[in-house]
mmCIF file of C-alpha atoms in Angstrom:
data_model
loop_
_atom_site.group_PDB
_atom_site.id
_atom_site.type_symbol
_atom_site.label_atom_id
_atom_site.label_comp_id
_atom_site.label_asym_id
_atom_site.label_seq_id
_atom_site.Cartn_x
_atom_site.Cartn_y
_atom_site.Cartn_z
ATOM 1 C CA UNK C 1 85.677 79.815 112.973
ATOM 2 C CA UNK C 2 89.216 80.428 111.999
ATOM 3 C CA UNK C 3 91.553 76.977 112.287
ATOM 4 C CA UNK C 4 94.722 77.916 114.234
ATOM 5 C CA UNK C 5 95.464 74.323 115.885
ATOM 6 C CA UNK C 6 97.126 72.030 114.633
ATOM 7 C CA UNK C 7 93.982 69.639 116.139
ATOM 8 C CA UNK C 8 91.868 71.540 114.603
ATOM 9 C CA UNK C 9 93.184 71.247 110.994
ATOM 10 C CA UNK C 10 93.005 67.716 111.521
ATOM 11 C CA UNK C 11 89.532 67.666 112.891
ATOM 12 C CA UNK C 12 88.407 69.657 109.518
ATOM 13 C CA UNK C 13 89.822 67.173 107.436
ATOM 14 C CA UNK C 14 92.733 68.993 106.142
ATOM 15 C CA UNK C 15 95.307 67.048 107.448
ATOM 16 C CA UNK C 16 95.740 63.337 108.694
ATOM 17 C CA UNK C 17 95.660 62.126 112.351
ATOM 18 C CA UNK C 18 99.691 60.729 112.095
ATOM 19 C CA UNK C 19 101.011 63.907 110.661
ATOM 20 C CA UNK C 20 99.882 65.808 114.253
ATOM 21 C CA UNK C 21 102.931 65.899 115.510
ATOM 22 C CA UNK C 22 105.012 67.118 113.045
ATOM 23 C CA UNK C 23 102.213 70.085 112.067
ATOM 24 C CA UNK C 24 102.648 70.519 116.236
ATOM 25 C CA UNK C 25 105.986 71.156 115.493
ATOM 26 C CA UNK C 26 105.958 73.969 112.518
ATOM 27 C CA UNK C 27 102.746 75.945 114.315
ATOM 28 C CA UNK C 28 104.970 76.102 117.322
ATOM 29 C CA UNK C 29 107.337 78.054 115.041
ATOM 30 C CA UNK C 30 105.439 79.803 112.647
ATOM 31 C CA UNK C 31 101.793 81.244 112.605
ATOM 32 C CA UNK C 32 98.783 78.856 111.359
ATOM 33 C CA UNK C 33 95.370 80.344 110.588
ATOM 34 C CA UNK C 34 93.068 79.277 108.061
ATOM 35 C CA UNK C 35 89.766 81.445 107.297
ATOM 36 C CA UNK C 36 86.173 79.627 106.461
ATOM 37 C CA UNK C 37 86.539 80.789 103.223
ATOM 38 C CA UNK C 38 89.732 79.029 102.961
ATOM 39 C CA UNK C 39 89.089 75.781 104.259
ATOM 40 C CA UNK C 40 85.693 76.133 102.034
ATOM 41 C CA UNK C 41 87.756 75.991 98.736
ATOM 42 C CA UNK C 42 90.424 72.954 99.662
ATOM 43 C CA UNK C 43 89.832 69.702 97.698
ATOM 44 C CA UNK C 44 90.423 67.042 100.699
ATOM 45 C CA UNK C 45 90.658 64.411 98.297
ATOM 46 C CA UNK C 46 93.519 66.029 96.276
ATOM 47 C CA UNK C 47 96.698 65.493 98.107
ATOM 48 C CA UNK C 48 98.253 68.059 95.611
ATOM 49 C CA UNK C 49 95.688 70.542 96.072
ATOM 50 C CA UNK C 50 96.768 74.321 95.589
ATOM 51 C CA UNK C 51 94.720 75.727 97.961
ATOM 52 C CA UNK C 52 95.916 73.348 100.526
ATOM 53 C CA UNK C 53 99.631 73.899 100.037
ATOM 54 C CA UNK C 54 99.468 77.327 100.444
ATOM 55 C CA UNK C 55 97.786 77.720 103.778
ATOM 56 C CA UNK C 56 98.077 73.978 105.406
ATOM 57 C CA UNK C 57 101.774 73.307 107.006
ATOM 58 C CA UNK C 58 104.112 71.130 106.464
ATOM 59 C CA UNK C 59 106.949 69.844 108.161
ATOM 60 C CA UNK C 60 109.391 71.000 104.766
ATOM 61 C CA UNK C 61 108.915 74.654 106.083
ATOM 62 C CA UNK C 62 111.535 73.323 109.708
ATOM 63 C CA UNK C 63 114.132 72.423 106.411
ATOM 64 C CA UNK C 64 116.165 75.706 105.491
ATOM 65 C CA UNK C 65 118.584 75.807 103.243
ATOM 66 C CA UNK C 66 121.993 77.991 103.524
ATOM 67 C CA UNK C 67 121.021 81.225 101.244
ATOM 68 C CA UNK C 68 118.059 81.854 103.019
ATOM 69 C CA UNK C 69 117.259 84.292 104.934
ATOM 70 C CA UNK C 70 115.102 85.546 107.888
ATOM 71 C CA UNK C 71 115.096 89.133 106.254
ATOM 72 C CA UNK C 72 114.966 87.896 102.867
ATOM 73 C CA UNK C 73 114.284 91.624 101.026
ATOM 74 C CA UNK C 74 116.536 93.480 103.534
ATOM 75 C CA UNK C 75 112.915 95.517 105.296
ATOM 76 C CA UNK C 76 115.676 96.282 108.444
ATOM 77 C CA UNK C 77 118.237 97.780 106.642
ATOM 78 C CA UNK C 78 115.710 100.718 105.448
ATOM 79 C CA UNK C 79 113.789 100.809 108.258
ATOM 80 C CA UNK C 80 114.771 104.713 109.854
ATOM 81 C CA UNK C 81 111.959 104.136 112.754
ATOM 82 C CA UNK C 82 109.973 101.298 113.833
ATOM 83 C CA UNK C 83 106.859 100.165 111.033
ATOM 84 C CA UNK C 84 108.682 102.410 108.497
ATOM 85 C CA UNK C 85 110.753 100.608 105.336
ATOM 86 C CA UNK C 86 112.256 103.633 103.119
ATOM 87 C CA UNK C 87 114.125 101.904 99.929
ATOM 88 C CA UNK C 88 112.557 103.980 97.423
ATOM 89 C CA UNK C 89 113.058 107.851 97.521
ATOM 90 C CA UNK C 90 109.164 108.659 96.669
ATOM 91 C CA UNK C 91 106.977 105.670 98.936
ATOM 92 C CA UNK C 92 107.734 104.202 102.045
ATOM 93 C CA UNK C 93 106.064 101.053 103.606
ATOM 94 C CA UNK C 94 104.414 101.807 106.805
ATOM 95 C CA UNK C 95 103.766 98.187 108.769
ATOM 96 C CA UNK C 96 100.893 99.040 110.879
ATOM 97 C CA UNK C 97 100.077 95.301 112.054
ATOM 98 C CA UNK C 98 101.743 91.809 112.146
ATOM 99 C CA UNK C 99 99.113 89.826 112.026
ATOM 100 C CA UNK C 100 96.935 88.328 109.038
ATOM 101 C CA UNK C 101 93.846 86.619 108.918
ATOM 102 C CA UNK C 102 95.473 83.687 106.803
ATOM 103 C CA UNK C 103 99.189 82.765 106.939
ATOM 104 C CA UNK C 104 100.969 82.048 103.974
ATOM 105 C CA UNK C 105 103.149 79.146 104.086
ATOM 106 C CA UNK C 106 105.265 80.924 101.435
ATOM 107 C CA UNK C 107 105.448 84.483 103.340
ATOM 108 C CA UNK C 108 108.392 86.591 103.643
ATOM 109 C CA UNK C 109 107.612 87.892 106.460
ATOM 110 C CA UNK C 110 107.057 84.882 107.865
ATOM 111 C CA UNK C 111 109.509 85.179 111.002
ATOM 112 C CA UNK C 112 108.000 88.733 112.082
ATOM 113 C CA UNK C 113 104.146 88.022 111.808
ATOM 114 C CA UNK C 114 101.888 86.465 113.980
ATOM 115 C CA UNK C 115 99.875 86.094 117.104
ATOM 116 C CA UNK C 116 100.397 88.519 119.948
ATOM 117 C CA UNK C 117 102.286 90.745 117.419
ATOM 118 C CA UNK C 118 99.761 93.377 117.223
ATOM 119 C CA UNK C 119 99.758 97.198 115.521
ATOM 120 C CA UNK C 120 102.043 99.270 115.845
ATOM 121 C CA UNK C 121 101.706 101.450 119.070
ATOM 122 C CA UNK C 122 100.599 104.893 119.394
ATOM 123 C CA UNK C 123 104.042 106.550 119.944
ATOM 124 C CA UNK C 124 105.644 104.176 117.417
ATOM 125 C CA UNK C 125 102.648 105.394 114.916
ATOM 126 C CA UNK C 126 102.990 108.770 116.056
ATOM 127 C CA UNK C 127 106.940 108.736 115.191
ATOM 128 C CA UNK C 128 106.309 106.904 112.028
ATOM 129 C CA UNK C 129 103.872 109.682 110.733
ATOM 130 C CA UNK C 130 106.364 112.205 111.739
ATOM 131 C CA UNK C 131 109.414 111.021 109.470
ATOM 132 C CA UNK C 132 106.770 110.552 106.825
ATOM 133 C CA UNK C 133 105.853 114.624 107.444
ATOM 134 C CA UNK C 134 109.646 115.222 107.286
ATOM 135 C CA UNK C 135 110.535 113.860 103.688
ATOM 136 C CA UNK C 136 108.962 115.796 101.089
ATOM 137 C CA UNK C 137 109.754 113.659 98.646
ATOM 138 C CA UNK C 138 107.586 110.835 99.788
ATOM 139 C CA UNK C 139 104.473 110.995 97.287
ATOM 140 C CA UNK C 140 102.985 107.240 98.359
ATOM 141 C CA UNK C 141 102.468 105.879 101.300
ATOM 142 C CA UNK C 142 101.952 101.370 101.353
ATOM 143 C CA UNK C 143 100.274 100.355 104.344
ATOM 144 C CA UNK C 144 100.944 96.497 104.922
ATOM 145 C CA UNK C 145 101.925 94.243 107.602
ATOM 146 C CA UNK C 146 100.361 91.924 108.396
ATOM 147 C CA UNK C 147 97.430 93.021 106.075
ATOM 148 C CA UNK C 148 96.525 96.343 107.198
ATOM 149 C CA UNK C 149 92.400 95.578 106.411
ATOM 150 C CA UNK C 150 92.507 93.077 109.577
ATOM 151 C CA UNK C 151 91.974 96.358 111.624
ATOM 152 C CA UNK C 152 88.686 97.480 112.355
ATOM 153 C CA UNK C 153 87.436 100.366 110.026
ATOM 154 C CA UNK C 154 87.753 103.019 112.493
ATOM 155 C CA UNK C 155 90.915 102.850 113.222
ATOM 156 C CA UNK C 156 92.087 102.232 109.368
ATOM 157 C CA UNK C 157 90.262 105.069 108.542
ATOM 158 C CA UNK C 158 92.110 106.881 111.226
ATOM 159 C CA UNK C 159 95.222 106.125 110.352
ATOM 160 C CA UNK C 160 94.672 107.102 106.301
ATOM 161 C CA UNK C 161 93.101 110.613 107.470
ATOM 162 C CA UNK C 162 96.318 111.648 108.973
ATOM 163 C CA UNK C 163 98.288 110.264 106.444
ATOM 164 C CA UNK C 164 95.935 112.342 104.103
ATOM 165 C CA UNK C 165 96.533 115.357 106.304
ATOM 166 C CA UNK C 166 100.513 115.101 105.216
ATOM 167 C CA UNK C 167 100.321 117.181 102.036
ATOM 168 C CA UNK C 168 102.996 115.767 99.481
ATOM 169 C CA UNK C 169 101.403 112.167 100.239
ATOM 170 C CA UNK C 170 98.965 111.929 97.248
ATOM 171 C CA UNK C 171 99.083 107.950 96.886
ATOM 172 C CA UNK C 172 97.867 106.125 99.342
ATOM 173 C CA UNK C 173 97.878 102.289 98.450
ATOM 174 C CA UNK C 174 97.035 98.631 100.604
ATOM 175 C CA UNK C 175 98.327 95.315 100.257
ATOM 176 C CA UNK C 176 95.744 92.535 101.230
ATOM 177 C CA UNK C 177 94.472 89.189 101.392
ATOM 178 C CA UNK C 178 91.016 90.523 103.424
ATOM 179 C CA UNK C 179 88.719 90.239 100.282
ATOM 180 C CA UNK C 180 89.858 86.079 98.938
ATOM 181 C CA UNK C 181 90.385 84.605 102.496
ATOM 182 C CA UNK C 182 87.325 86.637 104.510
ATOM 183 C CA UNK C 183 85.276 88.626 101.911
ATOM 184 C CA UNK C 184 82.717 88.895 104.174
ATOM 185 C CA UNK C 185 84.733 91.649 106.056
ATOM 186 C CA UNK C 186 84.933 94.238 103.120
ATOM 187 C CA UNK C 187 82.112 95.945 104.385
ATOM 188 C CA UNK C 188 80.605 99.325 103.281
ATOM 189 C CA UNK C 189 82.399 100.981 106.337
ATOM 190 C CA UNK C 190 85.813 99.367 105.833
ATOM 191 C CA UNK C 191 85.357 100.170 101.911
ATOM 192 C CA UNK C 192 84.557 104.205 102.832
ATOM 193 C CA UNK C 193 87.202 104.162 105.553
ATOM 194 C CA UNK C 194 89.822 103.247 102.968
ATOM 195 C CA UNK C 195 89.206 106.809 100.966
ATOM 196 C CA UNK C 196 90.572 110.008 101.694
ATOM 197 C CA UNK C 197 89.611 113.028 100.882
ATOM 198 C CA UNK C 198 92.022 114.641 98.412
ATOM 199 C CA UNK C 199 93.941 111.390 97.816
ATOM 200 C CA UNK C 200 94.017 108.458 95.503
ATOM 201 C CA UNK C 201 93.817 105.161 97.010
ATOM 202 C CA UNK C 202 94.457 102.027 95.961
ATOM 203 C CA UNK C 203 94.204 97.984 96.589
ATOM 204 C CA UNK C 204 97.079 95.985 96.129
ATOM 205 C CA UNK C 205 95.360 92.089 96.455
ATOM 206 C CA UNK C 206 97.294 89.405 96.853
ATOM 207 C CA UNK C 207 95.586 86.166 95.337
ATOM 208 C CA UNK C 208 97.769 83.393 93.550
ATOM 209 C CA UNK C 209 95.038 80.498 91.674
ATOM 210 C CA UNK C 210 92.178 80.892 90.030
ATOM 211 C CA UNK C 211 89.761 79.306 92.788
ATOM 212 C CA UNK C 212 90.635 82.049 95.102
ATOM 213 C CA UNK C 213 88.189 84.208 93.058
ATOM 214 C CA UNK C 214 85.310 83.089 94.061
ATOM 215 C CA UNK C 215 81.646 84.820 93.552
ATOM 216 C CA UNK C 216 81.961 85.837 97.149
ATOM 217 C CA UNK C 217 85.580 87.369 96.163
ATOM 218 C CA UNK C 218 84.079 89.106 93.287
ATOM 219 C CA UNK C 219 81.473 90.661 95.023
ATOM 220 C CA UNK C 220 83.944 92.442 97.730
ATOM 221 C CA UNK C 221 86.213 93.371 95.087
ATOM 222 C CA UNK C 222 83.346 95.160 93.001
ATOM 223 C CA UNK C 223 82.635 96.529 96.558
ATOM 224 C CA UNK C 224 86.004 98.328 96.296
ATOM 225 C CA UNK C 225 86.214 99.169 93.054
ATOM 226 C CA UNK C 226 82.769 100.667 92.481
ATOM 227 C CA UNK C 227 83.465 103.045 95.342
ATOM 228 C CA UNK C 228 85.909 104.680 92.836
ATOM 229 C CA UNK C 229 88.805 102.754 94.623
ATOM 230 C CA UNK C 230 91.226 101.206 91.883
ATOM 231 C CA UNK C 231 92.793 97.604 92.375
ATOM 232 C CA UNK C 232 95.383 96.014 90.875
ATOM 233 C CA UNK C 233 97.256 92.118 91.797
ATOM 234 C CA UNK C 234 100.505 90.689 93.361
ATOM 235 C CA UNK C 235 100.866 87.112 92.653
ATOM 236 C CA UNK C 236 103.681 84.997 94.381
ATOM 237 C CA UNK C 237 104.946 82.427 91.450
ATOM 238 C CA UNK C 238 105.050 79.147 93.373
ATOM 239 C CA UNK C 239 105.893 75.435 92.557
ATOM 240 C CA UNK C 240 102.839 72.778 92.830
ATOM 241 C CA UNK C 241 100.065 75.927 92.878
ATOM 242 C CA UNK C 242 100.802 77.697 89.992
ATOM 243 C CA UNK C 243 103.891 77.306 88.095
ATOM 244 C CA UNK C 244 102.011 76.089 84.417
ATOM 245 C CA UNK C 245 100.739 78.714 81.862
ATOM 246 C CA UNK C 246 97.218 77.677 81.651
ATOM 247 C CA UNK C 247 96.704 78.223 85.381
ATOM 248 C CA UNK C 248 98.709 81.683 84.998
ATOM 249 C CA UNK C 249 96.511 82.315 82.051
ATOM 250 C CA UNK C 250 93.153 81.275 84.231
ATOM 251 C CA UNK C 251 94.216 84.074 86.803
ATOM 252 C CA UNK C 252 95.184 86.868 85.131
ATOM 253 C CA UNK C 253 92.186 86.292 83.274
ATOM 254 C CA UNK C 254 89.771 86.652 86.580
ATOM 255 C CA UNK C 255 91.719 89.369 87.641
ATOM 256 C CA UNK C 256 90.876 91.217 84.491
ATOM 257 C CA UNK C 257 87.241 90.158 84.769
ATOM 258 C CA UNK C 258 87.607 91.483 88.580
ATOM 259 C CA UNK C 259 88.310 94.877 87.368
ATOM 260 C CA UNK C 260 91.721 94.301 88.993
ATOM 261 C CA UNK C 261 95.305 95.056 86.471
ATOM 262 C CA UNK C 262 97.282 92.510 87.063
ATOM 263 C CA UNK C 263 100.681 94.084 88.618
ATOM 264 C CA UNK C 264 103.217 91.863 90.420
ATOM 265 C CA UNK C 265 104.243 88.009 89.506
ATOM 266 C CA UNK C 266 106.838 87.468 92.685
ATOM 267 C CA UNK C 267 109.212 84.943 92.332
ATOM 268 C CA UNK C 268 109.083 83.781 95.977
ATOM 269 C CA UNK C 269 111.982 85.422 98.309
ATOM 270 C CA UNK C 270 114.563 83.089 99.989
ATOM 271 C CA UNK C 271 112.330 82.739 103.381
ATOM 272 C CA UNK C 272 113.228 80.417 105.759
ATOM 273 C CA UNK C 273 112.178 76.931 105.017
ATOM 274 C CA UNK C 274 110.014 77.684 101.521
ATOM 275 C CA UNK C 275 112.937 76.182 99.159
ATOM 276 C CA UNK C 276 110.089 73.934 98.260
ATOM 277 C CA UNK C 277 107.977 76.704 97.171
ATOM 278 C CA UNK C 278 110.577 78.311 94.986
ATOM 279 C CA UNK C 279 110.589 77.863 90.900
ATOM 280 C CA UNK C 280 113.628 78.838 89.093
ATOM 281 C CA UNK C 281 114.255 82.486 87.115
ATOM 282 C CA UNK C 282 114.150 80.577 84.062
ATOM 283 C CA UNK C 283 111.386 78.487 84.343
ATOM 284 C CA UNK C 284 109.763 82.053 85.581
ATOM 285 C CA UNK C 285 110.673 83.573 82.601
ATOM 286 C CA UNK C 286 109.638 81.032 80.349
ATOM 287 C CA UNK C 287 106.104 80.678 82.131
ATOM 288 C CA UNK C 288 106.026 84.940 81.314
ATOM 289 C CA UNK C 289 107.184 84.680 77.840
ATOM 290 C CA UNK C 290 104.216 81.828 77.405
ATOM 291 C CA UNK C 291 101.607 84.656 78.931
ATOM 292 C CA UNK C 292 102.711 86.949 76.272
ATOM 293 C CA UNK C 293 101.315 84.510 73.694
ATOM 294 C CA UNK C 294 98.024 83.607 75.242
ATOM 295 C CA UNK C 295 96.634 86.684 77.076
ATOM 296 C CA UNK C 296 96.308 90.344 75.940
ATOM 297 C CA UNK C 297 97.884 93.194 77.348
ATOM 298 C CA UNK C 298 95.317 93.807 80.074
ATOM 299 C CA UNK C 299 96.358 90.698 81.572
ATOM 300 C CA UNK C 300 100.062 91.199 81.658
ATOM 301 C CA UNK C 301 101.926 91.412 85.539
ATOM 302 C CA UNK C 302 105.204 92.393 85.700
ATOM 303 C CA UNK C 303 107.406 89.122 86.909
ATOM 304 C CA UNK C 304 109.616 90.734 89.303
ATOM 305 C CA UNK C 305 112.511 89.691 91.839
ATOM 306 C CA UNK C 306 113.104 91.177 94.978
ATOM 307 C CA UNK C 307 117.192 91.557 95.428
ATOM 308 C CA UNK C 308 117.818 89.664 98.483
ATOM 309 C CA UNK C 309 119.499 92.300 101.200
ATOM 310 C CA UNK C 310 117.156 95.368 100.132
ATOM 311 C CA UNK C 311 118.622 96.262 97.273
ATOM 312 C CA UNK C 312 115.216 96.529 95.377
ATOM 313 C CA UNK C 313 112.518 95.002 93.137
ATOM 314 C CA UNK C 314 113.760 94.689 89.409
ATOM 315 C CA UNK C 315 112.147 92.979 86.390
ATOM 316 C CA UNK C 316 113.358 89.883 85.284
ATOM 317 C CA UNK C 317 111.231 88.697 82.702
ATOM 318 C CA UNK C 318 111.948 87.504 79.433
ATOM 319 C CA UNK C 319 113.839 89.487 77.153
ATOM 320 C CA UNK C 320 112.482 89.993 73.167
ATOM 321 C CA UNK C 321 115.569 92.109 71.898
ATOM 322 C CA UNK C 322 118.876 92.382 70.992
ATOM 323 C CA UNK C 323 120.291 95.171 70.066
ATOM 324 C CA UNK C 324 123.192 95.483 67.462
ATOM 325 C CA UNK C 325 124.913 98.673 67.784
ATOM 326 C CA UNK C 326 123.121 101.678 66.654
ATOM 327 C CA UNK C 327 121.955 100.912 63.179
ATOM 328 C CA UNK C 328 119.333 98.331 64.438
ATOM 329 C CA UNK C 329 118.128 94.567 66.160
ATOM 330 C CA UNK C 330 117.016 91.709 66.615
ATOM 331 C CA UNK C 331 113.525 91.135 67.798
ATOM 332 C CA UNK C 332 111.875 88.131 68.826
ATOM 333 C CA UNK C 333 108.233 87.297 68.142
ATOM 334 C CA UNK C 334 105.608 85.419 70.450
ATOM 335 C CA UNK C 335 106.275 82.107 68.719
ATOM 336 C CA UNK C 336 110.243 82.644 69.317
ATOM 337 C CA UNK C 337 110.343 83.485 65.439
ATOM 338 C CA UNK C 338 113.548 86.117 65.312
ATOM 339 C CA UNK C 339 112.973 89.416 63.075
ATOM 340 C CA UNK C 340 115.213 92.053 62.091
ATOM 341 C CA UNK C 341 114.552 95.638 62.844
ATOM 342 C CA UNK C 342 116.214 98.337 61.192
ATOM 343 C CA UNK C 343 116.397 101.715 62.393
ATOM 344 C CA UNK C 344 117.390 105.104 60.792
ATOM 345 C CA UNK C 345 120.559 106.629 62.142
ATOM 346 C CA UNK C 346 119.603 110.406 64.237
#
């Protein structure tokens, strides 16, 4: 059975009798939910545990800090119609649910997701398909949330046969957490409701340590990706789970294994009370620049920052070159050795 109380997370172990209060305290704010599967793969003798701090609360997440934000990625100011964000000219997010079957104590989203905030309705759905209808130009469509796999496979599949029925949508892609925190759920009839004739779909999942990818996690995943559906990863790059290389490394590495590109390294968005989640750019970049050096390219996300008030995801990894002027520059190597590099003038 899912945890949700904060009782219950004490009763399981996973957090001590005096701290009830306080956890009392945060749930009554923000959403608490801990899968099986989850609760399966915390170490209650590690107070430090990853697994633990990204899914148990705390009572850090009440302390906010001035520059952030309860929109931290500006989602309202490109939002045209309810469930619809629009910041890119060709794809457009379409939030069909709020709800997850976990609840990241890290999430963005974090002030609009929850219990009793179900899918979107079927006029809101209905207007959201119709501005998708109306802009040519959209070519991919993101269903998230919420996790969009939390609905049953009926209606998913409903909802990604009309979106298939909109001709200039070829791309239909899905951000989840379904397969790590309840793997049992990727059935075969959620895994065939996720294709669509005519279309290319694909699995954005969302896993951040190593342990997440468990047997049971492998299995669902080869569930998706042997039914010709591709996958690639977001990570969220957070402080005390896995901000060192060699648990990077261990990741992208399983990923890989998974048959899953690795995509996305977030640095975590300035949501409300997660300042203690948050690295810096730099130590970011220098966790990137020590990938480079210790996986191949297979295994390579993108580390990426998300401008706060909507302005867009950008890279900001490391940088390896400096150009001077037109006749050449300076390169830098994986062991920070610096190289010259000449080049012809055109």
């Amino acid at each position: 059975m899912t945890i949700r109380l904060p009782s219950e997370l004490v009763a399981a172990g996973l957090a001590p009798p005096e701290k009830l209060a306080d956890l009392a305290r945060v749930a009554e704010r923000y959403a608490v939910a801990i899968t099986p599967a989850v609760a399966a793969l915390i170490d209650r003798a590690d107070p430090n545990d990853p697994i633990a701090r990204q899914f148990v609360p705390d009572i850090t997440e009440l302390a906010t800090t001035p520059h952030e934000r309860v929109d931290p990625i500006g989602d309202g100011a490109h939002s045209p119609v309810e469930g619809i964000v629009h910041r890119y000219p060709d794809r457009v997010l379409l939030k069909l649910v709020n709800v997850c079957a976990v609840y990241c104590r890290f999430c963005f989203r974090r002030e609009m997701v929850g219990p009793g905030k179900q899918m979107l309705s079927v006029q809101q759905l209905d207007a959201a398909l119709t501005y998708i209808r109306a802009h040519p130009d959209i070519w991919e469509v993101i269903l998230t949330g919420g996790d969009p796999l939390v609905l049953s496979a009926r209606r998913l599949g409903n909802v990604i046969r009309r979106i298939a029925a909109i001709d200039h949508v070829k791309i239909v892609r899905l951000h989840t957490r379904l397969p790590v925190v309840s793997p049992e759920k990727i059935t075969p009839s959620l895994v065939h409701a996720l294709k669509a004739s005519g279309k290319t779909t694909y699995v954005a999942l969302h896993a951040n340590h190593p342990r997440e990818l468990t047997q049971a996690v492998r299995a669902a995943c080869a569930r998706i990706v042997d039914a010709g559906i591709p996958m690639v990863s977001q990570s969220v790059l957070l402080r005390g789970v896995n901000d060192d290389a060699a648990t990077l490394e261990a990741l992208m590495r399983a990923f890989v294994e998974c048959r899953i590109k690795p995509y996305y390294l977030h640095h975590a968005d300035l949501a409300p009370g997660t300042s203690h989640f948050r690295t810096t750019i730099a130590q970011g970049q220098a966790l990137t620049r020590a990938l480079r050096g210790r996986v191949s390219g297979l295994a390579q996300p993108t580390y990426v920052l998300d401008i706060p008030g909507g302005h867009g995801k950008v890279p900001v990894g490391p940088g390896y070159i400096d150009m001077c002027g037109d006749s050449g520059a300076t390169v830098e190597d994986i062991q920070g050795r610096q190289h010259r590099y000449s080049q012809p003038s055109l």
